[in-house]
């Protein structure tokens, strides 16, 4: 009910560019008075706080010696979501091809670096008979050489080279997974059991345990009873769930959340089974939410993230399973990732969405 309210009373405090709504409204009114009619997009706010988008047609006209403004609104919230979804899908398709090309191009020099580092390590090993014979022929004291290598940290440098190339190789594998449609077989799966298995993996994952003790996080299960079996590629969905759980655990740690918890929900929504993974961490800023599924976009420090985890998850859900994945969050109020998986393997649906 908007009776007795001005347009500003139902507007969001700020508009898309961050400007104050009252200031921007004055500019649009002045422009409408000069041009007679203008069309623009405007952020509105419902009484309960929900933000929604509208296309506003603002027209000025005279009646006698009085000036009037008339406006009409059209809710375009869903239209904007669909447009953003189409742009995201096109971007993912383009980057998928780019990722495959990059992976193949990088693989060859990366392999040479890895093999060369291994050879250097073997050629510097004083225990190998071949090295001993060559050193003797050259009049070289291997004990002195070993001491020199240790003093100058040569062996450590070679180990660092191998570690870096192994990390790069893992990134290449992730890029190829992102760019290729899986050939895994679809099977009917009990989603509750798969979630339990993913939670168990998260609790025992070495890297996760080293940085965040998953066992200190309260896991709240809100599973709907009697859910039908879902036709999915189990390993891929497990990979997606594990990635979301690890991200939630990291957010809880970074935010130093008191009484950290992760809630996992399942329910049926028409022809879909829905999985929600929600944490009570610091939340995700709006500008990051808009880019969170983009390949190579990461907020983690250099060396700690590739920016491919959520991109691969997006591709798994939307391309391989014809489902949807979205994020809902507010700064300081946690984050919730929602996955829609169709109950029919060939059910056509939107290729994905971000919120």
mmCIF file of C-alpha atoms in Angstrom:
data_model
loop_
_atom_site.group_PDB
_atom_site.id
_atom_site.type_symbol
_atom_site.label_atom_id
_atom_site.label_comp_id
_atom_site.label_asym_id
_atom_site.label_seq_id
_atom_site.Cartn_x
_atom_site.Cartn_y
_atom_site.Cartn_z
ATOM 1 C CA UNK A 1 0.000 0.000 0.000
ATOM 2 C CA UNK A 2 1.625 3.270 -1.151
ATOM 3 C CA UNK A 3 -1.249 5.668 -0.439
ATOM 4 C CA UNK A 4 -0.005 8.876 1.158
ATOM 5 C CA UNK A 5 3.589 8.127 0.239
ATOM 6 C CA UNK A 6 5.898 9.970 -2.105
ATOM 7 C CA UNK A 7 8.005 8.136 -4.723
ATOM 8 C CA UNK A 8 11.029 8.579 -2.448
ATOM 9 C CA UNK A 9 9.236 6.742 0.351
ATOM 10 C CA UNK A 10 9.225 3.577 -1.789
ATOM 11 C CA UNK A 11 12.710 4.069 -3.238
ATOM 12 C CA UNK A 12 15.906 2.392 -2.127
ATOM 13 C CA UNK A 13 18.234 4.743 -0.200
ATOM 14 C CA UNK A 14 20.768 4.674 -3.045
ATOM 15 C CA UNK A 15 20.643 3.973 -6.750
ATOM 16 C CA UNK A 16 22.760 1.752 -9.031
ATOM 17 C CA UNK A 17 25.773 4.081 -9.099
ATOM 18 C CA UNK A 18 25.697 4.585 -5.312
ATOM 19 C CA UNK A 19 24.211 8.064 -5.513
ATOM 20 C CA UNK A 20 21.554 9.266 -3.073
ATOM 21 C CA UNK A 21 18.038 8.599 -4.404
ATOM 22 C CA UNK A 22 16.728 12.059 -3.491
ATOM 23 C CA UNK A 23 19.538 13.804 -5.394
ATOM 24 C CA UNK A 24 19.145 11.600 -8.448
ATOM 25 C CA UNK A 25 15.344 11.993 -8.401
ATOM 26 C CA UNK A 26 15.732 15.783 -8.625
ATOM 27 C CA UNK A 27 17.988 15.361 -11.661
ATOM 28 C CA UNK A 28 15.461 13.123 -13.419
ATOM 29 C CA UNK A 29 12.603 15.512 -12.623
ATOM 30 C CA UNK A 30 14.557 18.453 -14.046
ATOM 31 C CA UNK A 31 15.380 16.422 -17.153
ATOM 32 C CA UNK A 32 11.722 15.397 -17.604
ATOM 33 C CA UNK A 33 10.601 19.019 -17.309
ATOM 34 C CA UNK A 34 13.060 20.033 -20.032
ATOM 35 C CA UNK A 35 12.457 17.118 -22.441
ATOM 36 C CA UNK A 36 8.813 16.385 -21.676
ATOM 37 C CA UNK A 37 9.366 12.638 -21.191
ATOM 38 C CA UNK A 38 12.200 10.357 -20.090
ATOM 39 C CA UNK A 39 12.635 6.632 -19.359
ATOM 40 C CA UNK A 40 15.047 5.292 -16.753
ATOM 41 C CA UNK A 41 15.625 2.393 -14.358
ATOM 42 C CA UNK A 42 15.089 2.890 -10.628
ATOM 43 C CA UNK A 43 15.769 0.856 -7.496
ATOM 44 C CA UNK A 44 12.695 0.536 -5.266
ATOM 45 C CA UNK A 45 12.306 -0.925 -1.790
ATOM 46 C CA UNK A 46 9.313 -2.799 -0.412
ATOM 47 C CA UNK A 47 8.148 -2.154 3.177
ATOM 48 C CA UNK A 48 9.833 -5.380 4.352
ATOM 49 C CA UNK A 49 13.142 -4.185 2.856
ATOM 50 C CA UNK A 50 13.294 -6.173 -0.408
ATOM 51 C CA UNK A 51 14.921 -4.255 -3.274
ATOM 52 C CA UNK A 52 13.282 -4.457 -6.691
ATOM 53 C CA UNK A 53 13.963 -2.882 -10.095
ATOM 54 C CA UNK A 54 11.536 -0.860 -12.171
ATOM 55 C CA UNK A 55 11.523 0.862 -15.512
ATOM 56 C CA UNK A 56 10.065 4.338 -14.956
ATOM 57 C CA UNK A 57 8.339 6.424 -17.633
ATOM 58 C CA UNK A 58 8.269 10.015 -16.351
ATOM 59 C CA UNK A 59 6.290 12.625 -18.286
ATOM 60 C CA UNK A 60 5.715 16.298 -17.594
ATOM 61 C CA UNK A 61 2.708 18.254 -18.901
ATOM 62 C CA UNK A 62 0.860 21.520 -18.379
ATOM 63 C CA UNK A 63 -2.753 21.986 -17.410
ATOM 64 C CA UNK A 64 -3.658 25.605 -17.411
ATOM 65 C CA UNK A 65 -1.019 27.446 -15.451
ATOM 66 C CA UNK A 66 -0.013 24.375 -13.470
ATOM 67 C CA UNK A 67 2.755 21.817 -14.190
ATOM 68 C CA UNK A 68 2.280 18.112 -13.494
ATOM 69 C CA UNK A 69 4.441 15.013 -13.516
ATOM 70 C CA UNK A 70 3.032 11.616 -14.384
ATOM 71 C CA UNK A 71 4.942 8.381 -14.006
ATOM 72 C CA UNK A 72 4.309 4.711 -14.722
ATOM 73 C CA UNK A 73 6.304 1.783 -13.371
ATOM 74 C CA UNK A 74 7.054 -1.642 -14.771
ATOM 75 C CA UNK A 75 8.721 -4.267 -12.565
ATOM 76 C CA UNK A 76 11.777 -5.463 -14.507
ATOM 77 C CA UNK A 77 13.474 -7.456 -11.742
ATOM 78 C CA UNK A 78 13.087 -10.789 -13.535
ATOM 79 C CA UNK A 79 13.991 -9.260 -16.885
ATOM 80 C CA UNK A 80 17.257 -7.934 -15.449
ATOM 81 C CA UNK A 81 18.050 -11.315 -13.925
ATOM 82 C CA UNK A 82 17.424 -13.018 -17.266
ATOM 83 C CA UNK A 83 19.624 -10.507 -19.101
ATOM 84 C CA UNK A 84 22.429 -10.951 -16.569
ATOM 85 C CA UNK A 85 22.021 -14.718 -16.881
ATOM 86 C CA UNK A 86 22.357 -14.630 -20.682
ATOM 87 C CA UNK A 87 25.474 -12.470 -20.440
ATOM 88 C CA UNK A 88 26.968 -14.816 -17.838
ATOM 89 C CA UNK A 89 26.237 -17.869 -19.986
ATOM 90 C CA UNK A 90 27.807 -16.305 -23.094
ATOM 91 C CA UNK A 91 30.867 -15.295 -21.084
ATOM 92 C CA UNK A 92 31.251 -18.811 -19.662
ATOM 93 C CA UNK A 93 31.032 -20.378 -23.135
ATOM 94 C CA UNK A 94 33.668 -18.003 -24.480
ATOM 95 C CA UNK A 95 36.038 -18.437 -21.564
ATOM 96 C CA UNK A 96 35.554 -22.218 -21.656
ATOM 97 C CA UNK A 97 37.093 -22.354 -25.136
ATOM 98 C CA UNK A 98 39.837 -19.961 -24.096
ATOM 99 C CA UNK A 99 40.650 -22.062 -21.018
ATOM 100 C CA UNK A 100 41.019 -25.224 -23.113
ATOM 101 C CA UNK A 101 43.376 -23.491 -25.545
ATOM 102 C CA UNK A 102 45.455 -21.996 -22.755
ATOM 103 C CA UNK A 103 45.685 -25.322 -20.941
ATOM 104 C CA UNK A 104 47.056 -27.143 -23.979
ATOM 105 C CA UNK A 105 49.509 -24.352 -24.810
ATOM 106 C CA UNK A 106 50.854 -24.189 -21.252
ATOM 107 C CA UNK A 107 51.069 -27.960 -20.771
ATOM 108 C CA UNK A 108 54.077 -28.458 -23.074
ATOM 109 C CA UNK A 109 56.494 -25.883 -21.553
ATOM 110 C CA UNK A 110 55.254 -26.836 -18.094
ATOM 111 C CA UNK A 111 56.168 -30.464 -18.745
ATOM 112 C CA UNK A 112 59.656 -29.452 -19.865
ATOM 113 C CA UNK A 113 60.183 -27.394 -16.688
ATOM 114 C CA UNK A 114 59.003 -30.273 -14.497
ATOM 115 C CA UNK A 115 61.207 -32.863 -16.210
ATOM 116 C CA UNK A 116 64.233 -30.557 -16.173
ATOM 117 C CA UNK A 117 63.843 -29.892 -12.438
ATOM 118 C CA UNK A 118 63.671 -33.649 -11.806
ATOM 119 C CA UNK A 119 66.808 -34.238 -13.895
ATOM 120 C CA UNK A 120 68.693 -31.489 -12.038
ATOM 121 C CA UNK A 121 67.803 -33.105 -8.711
ATOM 122 C CA UNK A 122 69.068 -36.481 -9.912
ATOM 123 C CA UNK A 123 72.296 -35.036 -11.383
ATOM 124 C CA UNK A 124 73.039 -33.299 -8.069
ATOM 125 C CA UNK A 125 72.446 -36.434 -5.964
ATOM 126 C CA UNK A 126 75.882 -37.578 -4.615
ATOM 127 C CA UNK A 127 74.529 -41.085 -3.899
ATOM 128 C CA UNK A 128 73.953 -42.004 -7.575
ATOM 129 C CA UNK A 129 76.820 -44.099 -9.037
ATOM 130 C CA UNK A 130 76.688 -42.278 -12.371
ATOM 131 C CA UNK A 131 77.229 -38.942 -10.611
ATOM 132 C CA UNK A 132 80.102 -40.410 -8.596
ATOM 133 C CA UNK A 133 81.910 -41.686 -11.688
ATOM 134 C CA UNK A 134 81.574 -38.410 -13.588
ATOM 135 C CA UNK A 135 82.692 -36.434 -10.523
ATOM 136 C CA UNK A 136 85.747 -38.679 -10.133
ATOM 137 C CA UNK A 137 86.639 -38.198 -13.818
ATOM 138 C CA UNK A 138 86.407 -34.421 -13.335
ATOM 139 C CA UNK A 139 88.361 -34.503 -10.062
ATOM 140 C CA UNK A 140 85.374 -33.168 -8.166
ATOM 141 C CA UNK A 141 84.816 -33.798 -4.443
ATOM 142 C CA UNK A 142 81.120 -34.606 -4.095
ATOM 143 C CA UNK A 143 81.093 -33.956 -0.342
ATOM 144 C CA UNK A 144 82.353 -30.427 -0.938
ATOM 145 C CA UNK A 145 79.786 -30.015 -3.722
ATOM 146 C CA UNK A 146 76.986 -31.188 -1.442
ATOM 147 C CA UNK A 147 78.080 -28.700 1.236
ATOM 148 C CA UNK A 148 78.155 -25.892 -1.341
ATOM 149 C CA UNK A 149 74.668 -26.781 -2.626
ATOM 150 C CA UNK A 150 73.321 -26.769 0.903
ATOM 151 C CA UNK A 151 75.014 -23.485 1.799
ATOM 152 C CA UNK A 152 73.701 -21.787 -1.329
ATOM 153 C CA UNK A 153 70.231 -23.423 -0.975
ATOM 154 C CA UNK A 154 70.389 -24.799 -4.519
ATOM 155 C CA UNK A 155 68.452 -27.945 -3.652
ATOM 156 C CA UNK A 156 65.772 -25.836 -1.968
ATOM 157 C CA UNK A 157 65.415 -23.695 -5.092
ATOM 158 C CA UNK A 158 64.966 -26.784 -7.274
ATOM 159 C CA UNK A 159 62.317 -28.120 -4.860
ATOM 160 C CA UNK A 160 60.517 -24.756 -5.107
ATOM 161 C CA UNK A 161 60.530 -25.052 -8.906
ATOM 162 C CA UNK A 162 58.926 -28.495 -8.723
ATOM 163 C CA UNK A 163 56.357 -27.330 -6.171
ATOM 164 C CA UNK A 164 55.392 -24.376 -8.354
ATOM 165 C CA UNK A 165 55.078 -26.521 -11.483
ATOM 166 C CA UNK A 166 52.957 -29.091 -9.629
ATOM 167 C CA UNK A 167 50.633 -26.280 -8.541
ATOM 168 C CA UNK A 168 50.477 -24.990 -12.120
ATOM 169 C CA UNK A 169 49.681 -28.521 -13.336
ATOM 170 C CA UNK A 170 46.733 -28.697 -10.926
ATOM 171 C CA UNK A 171 45.465 -25.382 -12.305
ATOM 172 C CA UNK A 172 45.725 -26.788 -15.838
ATOM 173 C CA UNK A 173 43.655 -29.816 -14.814
ATOM 174 C CA UNK A 174 41.033 -27.471 -13.333
ATOM 175 C CA UNK A 175 40.960 -25.413 -16.547
ATOM 176 C CA UNK A 176 40.409 -28.551 -18.624
ATOM 177 C CA UNK A 177 37.627 -29.714 -16.297
ATOM 178 C CA UNK A 178 36.033 -26.291 -16.666
ATOM 179 C CA UNK A 179 36.221 -26.353 -20.468
ATOM 180 C CA UNK A 180 35.089 -29.930 -21.098
ATOM 181 C CA UNK A 181 31.599 -31.331 -20.803
ATOM 182 C CA UNK A 182 31.821 -34.380 -18.607
ATOM 183 C CA UNK A 183 31.331 -37.805 -20.119
ATOM 184 C CA UNK A 184 30.425 -39.340 -16.745
ATOM 185 C CA UNK A 185 27.330 -41.490 -16.579
ATOM 186 C CA UNK A 186 24.188 -40.150 -14.975
ATOM 187 C CA UNK A 187 22.743 -42.283 -12.175
ATOM 188 C CA UNK A 188 19.862 -42.018 -9.733
ATOM 189 C CA UNK A 189 21.317 -40.838 -6.419
ATOM 190 C CA UNK A 190 20.054 -40.320 -2.887
ATOM 191 C CA UNK A 191 21.061 -36.689 -2.420
ATOM 192 C CA UNK A 192 21.015 -36.858 1.376
ATOM 193 C CA UNK A 193 23.567 -39.669 1.347
ATOM 194 C CA UNK A 194 25.742 -37.778 -1.124
ATOM 195 C CA UNK A 195 25.670 -34.682 1.102
ATOM 196 C CA UNK A 196 26.681 -36.776 4.118
ATOM 197 C CA UNK A 197 29.579 -38.186 2.117
ATOM 198 C CA UNK A 198 30.650 -34.668 1.098
ATOM 199 C CA UNK A 199 30.515 -33.516 4.719
ATOM 200 C CA UNK A 200 32.693 -36.468 5.726
ATOM 201 C CA UNK A 201 35.229 -35.603 3.015
ATOM 202 C CA UNK A 202 35.266 -31.967 4.118
ATOM 203 C CA UNK A 203 35.950 -33.005 7.708
ATOM 204 C CA UNK A 204 38.895 -35.213 6.707
ATOM 205 C CA UNK A 205 40.377 -33.117 3.871
ATOM 206 C CA UNK A 206 44.028 -32.409 4.705
ATOM 207 C CA UNK A 207 44.302 -28.897 3.259
ATOM 208 C CA UNK A 208 40.996 -27.913 4.815
ATOM 209 C CA UNK A 209 41.947 -29.358 8.200
ATOM 210 C CA UNK A 210 45.337 -27.647 8.129
ATOM 211 C CA UNK A 211 43.810 -24.167 7.772
ATOM 212 C CA UNK A 212 40.328 -24.542 9.204
ATOM 213 C CA UNK A 213 39.236 -27.173 11.707
ATOM 214 C CA UNK A 214 35.966 -28.278 10.142
ATOM 215 C CA UNK A 215 35.061 -30.193 13.287
ATOM 216 C CA UNK A 216 34.720 -26.910 15.180
ATOM 217 C CA UNK A 217 31.909 -25.830 12.831
ATOM 218 C CA UNK A 218 28.363 -26.806 13.797
ATOM 219 C CA UNK A 219 26.665 -28.584 10.883
ATOM 220 C CA UNK A 220 22.895 -28.092 10.818
ATOM 221 C CA UNK A 221 21.050 -30.611 8.648
ATOM 222 C CA UNK A 222 17.597 -29.696 7.399
ATOM 223 C CA UNK A 223 16.871 -32.525 4.967
ATOM 224 C CA UNK A 224 13.385 -32.889 3.559
ATOM 225 C CA UNK A 225 12.043 -36.435 4.080
ATOM 226 C CA UNK A 226 11.126 -38.720 1.179
ATOM 227 C CA UNK A 227 13.006 -36.795 -1.494
ATOM 228 C CA UNK A 228 13.033 -38.644 -4.830
ATOM 229 C CA UNK A 229 16.281 -39.960 -6.272
ATOM 230 C CA UNK A 230 17.987 -37.392 -8.503
ATOM 231 C CA UNK A 231 19.565 -38.215 -11.908
ATOM 232 C CA UNK A 232 23.075 -36.750 -11.540
ATOM 233 C CA UNK A 233 26.752 -37.430 -12.108
ATOM 234 C CA UNK A 234 27.525 -38.199 -8.472
ATOM 235 C CA UNK A 235 31.261 -37.397 -8.505
ATOM 236 C CA UNK A 236 30.679 -33.996 -10.094
ATOM 237 C CA UNK A 237 27.947 -32.988 -7.662
ATOM 238 C CA UNK A 238 30.115 -34.209 -4.772
ATOM 239 C CA UNK A 239 32.955 -32.032 -6.098
ATOM 240 C CA UNK A 240 30.604 -29.030 -6.185
ATOM 241 C CA UNK A 241 29.273 -29.642 -2.666
ATOM 242 C CA UNK A 242 32.796 -30.086 -1.286
ATOM 243 C CA UNK A 243 33.914 -26.849 -2.922
ATOM 244 C CA UNK A 244 30.986 -24.911 -1.430
ATOM 245 C CA UNK A 245 31.614 -26.421 2.015
ATOM 246 C CA UNK A 246 35.315 -25.536 1.871
ATOM 247 C CA UNK A 247 34.520 -21.975 0.798
ATOM 248 C CA UNK A 248 32.043 -21.615 3.665
ATOM 249 C CA UNK A 249 34.615 -22.925 6.157
ATOM 250 C CA UNK A 250 37.187 -20.457 4.896
ATOM 251 C CA UNK A 251 34.733 -17.555 5.120
ATOM 252 C CA UNK A 252 33.926 -18.483 8.720
ATOM 253 C CA UNK A 253 37.613 -18.550 9.593
ATOM 254 C CA UNK A 254 38.488 -15.290 7.829
ATOM 255 C CA UNK A 255 35.500 -13.577 9.455
ATOM 256 C CA UNK A 256 36.483 -15.032 12.855
ATOM 257 C CA UNK A 257 32.824 -15.923 13.275
ATOM 258 C CA UNK A 258 31.725 -16.735 16.797
ATOM 259 C CA UNK A 259 29.783 -20.019 17.040
ATOM 260 C CA UNK A 260 30.394 -20.820 13.345
ATOM 261 C CA UNK A 261 27.818 -22.971 11.638
ATOM 262 C CA UNK A 262 26.936 -24.282 8.206
ATOM 263 C CA UNK A 263 23.332 -25.204 7.428
ATOM 264 C CA UNK A 264 22.634 -27.709 4.652
ATOM 265 C CA UNK A 265 19.016 -27.883 3.459
ATOM 266 C CA UNK A 266 17.199 -29.939 0.877
ATOM 267 C CA UNK A 267 13.660 -29.660 -0.418
ATOM 268 C CA UNK A 268 11.641 -30.212 -3.543
ATOM 269 C CA UNK A 269 10.567 -27.325 -5.761
ATOM 270 C CA UNK A 270 8.222 -28.555 -8.501
ATOM 271 C CA UNK A 271 10.444 -30.571 -10.903
ATOM 272 C CA UNK A 272 13.662 -29.751 -9.074
ATOM 273 C CA UNK A 273 15.419 -30.892 -5.932
ATOM 274 C CA UNK A 274 17.020 -27.926 -4.194
ATOM 275 C CA UNK A 275 20.176 -27.936 -2.057
ATOM 276 C CA UNK A 276 21.107 -24.903 0.040
ATOM 277 C CA UNK A 277 24.475 -24.440 1.772
ATOM 278 C CA UNK A 278 24.328 -21.479 4.134
ATOM 279 C CA UNK A 279 26.917 -20.134 6.572
ATOM 280 C CA UNK A 280 26.719 -17.461 9.272
ATOM 281 C CA UNK A 281 29.977 -15.830 8.208
ATOM 282 C CA UNK A 282 30.779 -12.266 7.155
ATOM 283 C CA UNK A 283 28.747 -12.384 3.935
ATOM 284 C CA UNK A 284 29.681 -11.403 0.387
ATOM 285 C CA UNK A 285 29.667 -7.780 -0.869
ATOM 286 C CA UNK A 286 27.256 -7.101 -3.747
ATOM 287 C CA UNK A 287 30.010 -6.219 -6.245
ATOM 288 C CA UNK A 288 31.701 -9.570 -5.585
ATOM 289 C CA UNK A 289 28.407 -11.489 -5.840
ATOM 290 C CA UNK A 290 28.027 -10.223 -9.402
ATOM 291 C CA UNK A 291 31.378 -11.752 -10.404
ATOM 292 C CA UNK A 292 31.591 -14.743 -8.101
ATOM 293 C CA UNK A 293 31.062 -17.382 -10.814
ATOM 294 C CA UNK A 294 33.461 -15.745 -13.297
ATOM 295 C CA UNK A 295 36.508 -17.830 -14.232
ATOM 296 C CA UNK A 296 39.754 -16.715 -12.556
ATOM 297 C CA UNK A 297 37.956 -14.257 -10.258
ATOM 298 C CA UNK A 298 39.100 -14.757 -6.672
ATOM 299 C CA UNK A 299 39.297 -12.722 -3.483
ATOM 300 C CA UNK A 300 41.935 -15.009 -1.980
ATOM 301 C CA UNK A 301 45.570 -13.880 -1.603
ATOM 302 C CA UNK A 302 48.005 -14.668 -4.421
ATOM 303 C CA UNK A 303 48.971 -18.332 -4.323
ATOM 304 C CA UNK A 304 45.898 -19.452 -2.363
ATOM 305 C CA UNK A 305 43.201 -19.517 -5.015
ATOM 306 C CA UNK A 306 42.869 -20.019 -8.767
ATOM 307 C CA UNK A 307 39.422 -18.465 -9.221
ATOM 308 C CA UNK A 308 38.235 -21.667 -10.924
ATOM 309 C CA UNK A 309 36.427 -23.475 -8.083
ATOM 310 C CA UNK A 310 33.065 -21.730 -8.389
ATOM 311 C CA UNK A 311 33.398 -21.480 -12.175
ATOM 312 C CA UNK A 312 33.761 -25.241 -12.410
ATOM 313 C CA UNK A 313 30.833 -25.659 -10.022
ATOM 314 C CA UNK A 314 28.773 -23.327 -12.218
ATOM 315 C CA UNK A 315 29.633 -25.357 -15.328
ATOM 316 C CA UNK A 316 28.869 -28.661 -13.574
ATOM 317 C CA UNK A 317 25.428 -27.514 -12.427
ATOM 318 C CA UNK A 318 24.311 -25.529 -15.473
ATOM 319 C CA UNK A 319 25.964 -27.208 -18.459
ATOM 320 C CA UNK A 320 26.310 -30.801 -17.318
ATOM 321 C CA UNK A 321 23.111 -31.058 -15.263
ATOM 322 C CA UNK A 322 20.839 -28.394 -16.832
ATOM 323 C CA UNK A 323 20.290 -26.917 -13.371
ATOM 324 C CA UNK A 324 20.757 -23.564 -11.697
ATOM 325 C CA UNK A 325 23.110 -22.205 -9.052
ATOM 326 C CA UNK A 326 22.780 -18.836 -7.331
ATOM 327 C CA UNK A 327 24.115 -16.958 -4.337
ATOM 328 C CA UNK A 328 22.212 -14.872 -1.804
ATOM 329 C CA UNK A 329 24.113 -12.787 0.718
ATOM 330 C CA UNK A 330 24.292 -9.531 2.632
ATOM 331 C CA UNK A 331 27.435 -8.138 4.294
ATOM 332 C CA UNK A 332 27.559 -9.342 7.881
ATOM 333 C CA UNK A 333 24.630 -11.723 7.398
ATOM 334 C CA UNK A 334 26.290 -14.833 5.975
ATOM 335 C CA UNK A 335 25.955 -16.362 2.516
ATOM 336 C CA UNK A 336 23.690 -18.998 1.000
ATOM 337 C CA UNK A 337 24.416 -20.916 -2.214
ATOM 338 C CA UNK A 338 21.366 -22.566 -3.775
ATOM 339 C CA UNK A 339 21.500 -25.406 -6.308
ATOM 340 C CA UNK A 340 18.497 -26.539 -8.363
ATOM 341 C CA UNK A 341 18.875 -30.031 -9.868
ATOM 342 C CA UNK A 342 16.182 -31.226 -12.296
ATOM 343 C CA UNK A 343 14.426 -34.497 -11.535
ATOM 344 C CA UNK A 344 14.423 -35.430 -15.225
ATOM 345 C CA UNK A 345 17.894 -35.766 -16.757
ATOM 346 C CA UNK A 346 16.863 -34.085 -20.007
ATOM 347 C CA UNK A 347 14.621 -31.424 -18.475
ATOM 348 C CA UNK A 348 15.304 -28.136 -20.269
ATOM 349 C CA UNK A 349 15.854 -25.207 -17.972
ATOM 350 C CA UNK A 350 17.658 -21.943 -17.659
ATOM 351 C CA UNK A 351 21.412 -22.538 -17.863
ATOM 352 C CA UNK A 352 22.086 -20.835 -14.535
ATOM 353 C CA UNK A 353 21.635 -17.614 -12.606
ATOM 354 C CA UNK A 354 23.351 -15.332 -10.175
ATOM 355 C CA UNK A 355 21.592 -13.249 -7.611
#
